[in-house]
Tab-separated table of C-alpha atoms in Angstrom:
chain	number	residue	atom	x	y	z
A	1	SER	CA	20.054	-48.648	4.344
A	2	GLN	CA	17.910	-46.172	6.524
A	3	GLN	CA	18.879	-44.418	9.523
A	4	GLY	CA	15.244	-43.105	10.131
A	5	GLU	CA	12.638	-45.513	10.310
A	6	GLU	CA	8.413	-43.600	10.726
A	7	ASP	CA	5.816	-45.340	12.498
A	8	PRO	CA	3.223	-45.658	12.078
A	9	GLN	CA	3.384	-45.903	8.139
A	10	ALA	CA	-0.205	-44.830	8.522
A	11	LEU	CA	-2.271	-42.392	10.766
A	12	SER	CA	-5.764	-42.274	9.677
A	13	ILE	CA	-7.571	-39.509	12.160
A	14	GLN	CA	-10.957	-36.573	12.862
A	15	GLU	CA	-10.656	-32.863	12.171
A	16	GLY	CA	-9.572	-31.900	16.121
A	17	GLU	CA	-7.433	-34.519	17.390
A	18	ASN	CA	-3.898	-34.803	18.057
A	19	ALA	CA	-1.890	-37.070	15.927
A	20	THR	CA	1.472	-38.960	16.497
A	21	MET	CA	3.806	-40.057	14.694
A	22	ASN	CA	6.699	-41.988	16.023
A	23	CYS	CA	10.982	-41.785	14.479
A	24	SER	CA	13.408	-44.596	15.026
A	25	TYR	CA	17.419	-44.293	14.023
A	26	LYS	CA	20.721	-46.691	14.832
A	27	THR	CA	23.062	-44.483	15.059
A	28	SER	CA	24.061	-41.801	16.543
A	29	ILE	CA	23.084	-38.582	15.783
A	30	ASN	CA	23.619	-34.079	16.043
A	31	ASN	CA	20.355	-33.729	15.323
A	32	LEU	CA	16.962	-34.852	13.976
A	33	GLN	CA	14.813	-32.695	12.203
A	34	TRP	CA	10.931	-33.108	11.054
A	35	TYR	CA	9.568	-32.224	7.344
A	36	ARG	CA	5.698	-32.474	4.998
A	37	GLN	CA	5.547	-32.936	2.558
A	38	ASN	CA	1.924	-32.300	0.189
A	39	SER	CA	1.305	-34.618	-1.949
A	40	GLY	CA	3.516	-33.844	-5.499
A	41	ARG	CA	5.171	-30.873	-3.579
A	42	GLY	CA	8.384	-30.781	-2.162
A	43	LEU	CA	9.528	-31.236	1.435
A	44	VAL	CA	9.221	-28.071	4.484
A	45	HIS	CA	11.028	-28.037	7.481
A	46	LEU	CA	9.654	-27.625	10.296
A	47	ILE	CA	11.234	-28.008	12.990
A	48	LEU	CA	14.870	-29.439	13.808
A	49	ILE	CA	15.521	-31.056	17.858
A	50	ARG	CA	19.422	-30.852	18.896
A	51	SER	CA	20.900	-34.458	20.376
A	52	ASN	CA	20.665	-32.173	24.268
A	53	GLU	CA	17.814	-30.578	23.824
A	54	ARG	CA	14.882	-33.263	24.635
A	55	GLU	CA	11.888	-30.822	23.176
A	56	LYS	CA	10.954	-28.193	21.140
A	57	HIS	CA	7.555	-26.568	20.296
A	58	SER	CA	7.107	-24.037	17.368
A	59	GLY	CA	2.948	-23.586	17.073
A	60	ARG	CA	0.431	-27.344	16.371
A	61	LEU	CA	3.734	-29.719	16.690
A	62	ARG	CA	6.042	-30.500	19.840
A	63	VAL	CA	8.828	-33.117	19.081
A	64	THR	CA	10.907	-35.089	21.319
A	65	LEU	CA	13.872	-36.527	21.308
A	66	ASP	CA	15.169	-39.580	23.693
A	67	THR	CA	18.970	-40.430	22.139
A	68	SER	CA	18.647	-43.181	24.514
A	69	LYS	CA	16.104	-44.622	23.171
A	70	LYS	CA	17.259	-43.490	19.756
A	71	SER	CA	13.257	-42.330	19.120
A	72	SER	CA	11.774	-38.981	17.999
A	73	SER	CA	8.973	-38.632	17.928
A	74	LEU	CA	6.474	-34.883	16.438
A	75	LEU	CA	3.011	-34.616	17.817
A	76	ILE	CA	0.482	-32.041	15.994
A	77	THR	CA	-2.743	-30.878	18.635
A	78	ALA	CA	-5.595	-30.041	16.803
A	79	SER	CA	-5.052	-31.059	13.058
A	80	ARG	CA	-7.032	-29.899	10.311
A	81	ALA	CA	-7.771	-31.092	7.498
A	82	ALA	CA	-4.687	-28.884	5.794
A	83	ASP	CA	-2.361	-31.030	7.872
A	84	THR	CA	-2.947	-34.310	6.168
A	85	ALA	CA	0.417	-35.110	4.500
A	86	SER	CA	3.165	-36.842	5.324
A	87	TYR	CA	6.292	-36.386	7.771
A	88	PHE	CA	9.323	-38.163	7.582
A	89	CYS	CA	13.210	-37.886	10.207
A	90	ALA	CA	15.631	-37.236	8.822
A	91	THR	CA	18.300	-37.816	10.967
A	92	ASP	CA	22.109	-35.946	10.520
A	93	ALA	CA	24.286	-38.866	11.589
A	94	ARG	CA	27.580	-37.435	10.780
A	95	ALA	CA	29.362	-40.450	8.741
A	96	GLY	CA	30.907	-39.805	6.567
A	97	GLY	CA	30.106	-35.624	5.803
A	98	PHE	CA	27.560	-33.835	5.937
A	99	LYS	CA	24.726	-36.399	4.490
A	100	THR	CA	21.106	-35.731	5.876
A	101	ILE	CA	18.960	-39.682	5.623
A	102	PHE	CA	15.110	-39.043	4.986
A	103	GLY	CA	12.617	-42.076	6.800
A	104	ALA	CA	10.406	-43.911	4.517
A	105	GLY	CA	7.760	-40.490	6.202
A	106	THR	CA	4.139	-40.870	7.455
A	107	ARG	CA	1.132	-40.653	6.408
A	108	LEU	CA	-1.518	-38.687	8.133
A	109	PHE	CA	-4.844	-38.134	6.759
A	110	VAL	CA	-7.343	-35.659	8.551
A	111	LYS	CA	-11.124	-36.455	8.104
A	112	ALA	CA	-12.492	-32.902	8.207
B	1	ASN	CA	13.577	-15.584	-4.237
B	2	ALA	CA	12.824	-18.261	-6.407
B	3	GLY	CA	14.293	-20.958	-4.061
B	4	VAL	CA	14.987	-24.094	-5.836
B	5	THR	CA	13.262	-24.607	-9.132
B	6	GLN	CA	13.979	-27.528	-10.959
B	7	THR	CA	13.570	-28.340	-15.257
B	8	PRO	CA	12.058	-30.210	-15.776
B	9	LYS	CA	9.082	-30.573	-13.980
B	10	PHE	CA	8.308	-33.619	-15.849
B	11	ARG	CA	9.873	-36.105	-18.598
B	12	VAL	CA	10.105	-39.932	-20.205
B	13	LEU	CA	12.906	-41.546	-21.688
B	14	LYS	CA	13.583	-44.962	-23.050
B	15	THR	CA	15.537	-46.810	-22.051
B	16	GLY	CA	19.447	-46.064	-22.326
B	17	GLN	CA	18.676	-42.840	-23.366
B	18	SER	CA	20.400	-39.759	-21.261
B	19	MET	CA	19.939	-37.306	-19.878
B	20	THR	CA	20.475	-34.160	-17.694
B	21	LEU	CA	18.342	-32.276	-14.324
B	22	LEU	CA	19.174	-28.933	-13.941
B	23	CYS	CA	18.835	-27.892	-9.927
B	24	ALA	CA	19.117	-24.092	-9.082
B	25	GLN	CA	19.396	-22.343	-5.700
B	26	ASP	CA	18.981	-18.331	-5.669
B	27	MET	CA	19.292	-18.416	-1.652
B	28	ASN	CA	23.860	-18.729	-1.068
B	29	HIS	CA	23.732	-21.973	-0.285
B	30	GLU	CA	27.077	-23.978	-0.317
B	31	TYR	CA	25.589	-27.620	-0.182
B	32	MET	CA	23.542	-29.330	-2.241
B	33	TYR	CA	22.051	-32.772	-3.705
B	34	TRP	CA	20.099	-35.031	-5.090
B	35	TYR	CA	17.272	-37.364	-3.589
B	36	ARG	CA	15.659	-39.802	-5.375
B	37	GLN	CA	11.857	-40.243	-3.590
B	38	ASP	CA	10.414	-43.706	-5.213
B	39	PRO	CA	6.935	-44.845	-3.005
B	40	GLY	CA	7.268	-46.351	0.023
B	41	MET	CA	10.973	-45.650	0.955
B	42	GLY	CA	10.893	-41.979	1.745
B	43	LEU	CA	14.342	-40.132	0.427
B	44	ARG	CA	17.591	-41.609	-1.360
B	45	LEU	CA	20.802	-38.468	-1.995
B	46	ILE	CA	22.242	-39.818	-5.324
B	47	HIS	CA	24.691	-37.266	-5.110
B	48	TYR	CA	25.688	-33.857	-2.682
B	49	SER	CA	28.113	-31.333	-3.213
B	50	VAL	CA	29.933	-28.950	-0.453
B	51	GLY	CA	30.942	-26.535	-2.106
B	52	GLU	CA	31.171	-25.111	-6.396
B	53	GLY	CA	33.612	-27.346	-8.489
B	54	THR	CA	33.495	-30.413	-5.409
B	55	THR	CA	30.744	-33.421	-5.134
B	56	ALA	CA	30.634	-36.950	-3.533
B	57	LYS	CA	28.335	-40.033	-3.522
B	58	GLY	CA	25.394	-40.430	-1.814
B	59	GLU	CA	23.327	-43.681	-0.862
B	60	VAL	CA	22.456	-44.106	-4.013
B	61	PRO	CA	25.451	-43.222	-6.737
B	62	ASP	CA	25.650	-45.665	-9.489
B	63	GLY	CA	24.097	-44.310	-12.701
B	64	TYR	CA	23.904	-41.039	-12.746
B	65	ASN	CA	26.822	-38.161	-12.244
B	66	VAL	CA	26.693	-35.210	-11.447
B	67	SER	CA	28.171	-31.588	-11.958
B	68	ARG	CA	28.272	-28.274	-9.921
B	69	LEU	CA	30.358	-25.869	-12.209
B	70	LYS	CA	28.751	-22.573	-10.851
B	71	LYS	CA	27.654	-21.791	-6.828
B	72	GLN	CA	24.283	-21.833	-8.011
B	73	ASN	CA	23.211	-24.693	-10.225
B	74	PHE	CA	23.845	-28.662	-9.716
B	75	LEU	CA	23.470	-30.703	-12.083
B	76	LEU	CA	22.342	-34.946	-12.934
B	77	GLY	CA	23.145	-36.579	-15.091
B	78	LEU	CA	21.436	-40.000	-16.478
B	79	GLU	CA	24.162	-41.674	-19.356
B	80	SER	CA	22.355	-44.563	-20.370
B	81	ALA	CA	18.354	-44.780	-18.687
B	82	ALA	CA	17.369	-47.659	-16.751
B	83	PRO	CA	13.378	-48.691	-16.321
B	84	SER	CA	15.621	-48.888	-12.440
B	85	GLN	CA	15.194	-45.118	-12.994
B	86	THR	CA	11.714	-44.842	-12.808
B	87	SER	CA	11.685	-42.124	-9.649
B	88	VAL	CA	11.137	-38.369	-8.189
B	89	TYR	CA	13.611	-36.094	-8.239
B	90	PHE	CA	13.983	-33.404	-5.779
B	91	CYS	CA	16.729	-31.193	-5.814
B	92	ALA	CA	18.079	-29.488	-1.910
B	93	SER	CA	20.172	-27.291	-0.572
B	94	ASN	CA	21.208	-25.588	2.177
B	95	TRP	CA	24.097	-23.052	4.672
B	96	LEU	CA	26.537	-24.732	5.150
B	97	GLY	CA	27.127	-24.703	9.261
B	98	GLU	CA	26.327	-26.310	12.995
B	99	PRO	CA	24.141	-28.093	12.665
B	100	PRO	CA	23.909	-27.772	9.163
B	101	SER	CA	20.652	-25.414	8.573
B	102	GLU	CA	16.730	-27.014	7.128
B	103	GLN	CA	17.284	-28.252	3.761
B	104	TYR	CA	15.293	-26.140	1.072
B	105	PHE	CA	13.187	-28.390	-0.911
B	106	GLY	CA	12.246	-27.515	-5.780
B	107	PRO	CA	9.384	-29.088	-6.709
B	108	GLY	CA	10.870	-32.051	-8.199
B	109	THR	CA	10.425	-33.756	-11.329
B	110	ARG	CA	8.618	-37.329	-12.222
B	111	LEU	CA	10.816	-39.052	-14.402
B	112	THR	CA	9.610	-42.441	-15.802
B	113	VAL	CA	11.963	-44.352	-17.674
B	114	THR	CA	9.774	-46.968	-20.323
């Protein structure tokens, strides 16, 4: 079963707007990561946030983590058409070994 | 560095045929993974390896076998392909660490089983 579940499944916005994607998970984690996937390509790592961190920034990306609610959000500010991609959260649950579990992803479409 | 490479990029198999997917990484990573990605289901872990000569089952291991004879290579085998194994297969690798480092992904292999 999937550990992380992204919401919404799909998001369409205009260039320049902010995009917010959410991820919920079920079990305790050590860290949570966000990845991006362009159509037909492999995933590319965006940012990692540890369980003892609440917020992290990287360029136009802002990630928050609320371990009490078992949820995380990814905010992309001032979106660009090039941000069009699928975004996945991945949790390191540590259950049974070093396995990172991916959610089903949010498809973001940024209209120029 | 080439990073993570996968061969082949595309393959069409008939039900019952066998094949091996090859993953190679040149970053000296300890961990390697095989995932499959189906529409609307994200990535699911098939098998993984924490070092040369070791492998372990992931979430969906049935119908697949793997081998890690060399640190840089991780092979995924399908002994008797089934239409349910039609998918895009991704290999990934990362360093041993606490927390584990980001995973580096290959470009994927698109497999169709008819």
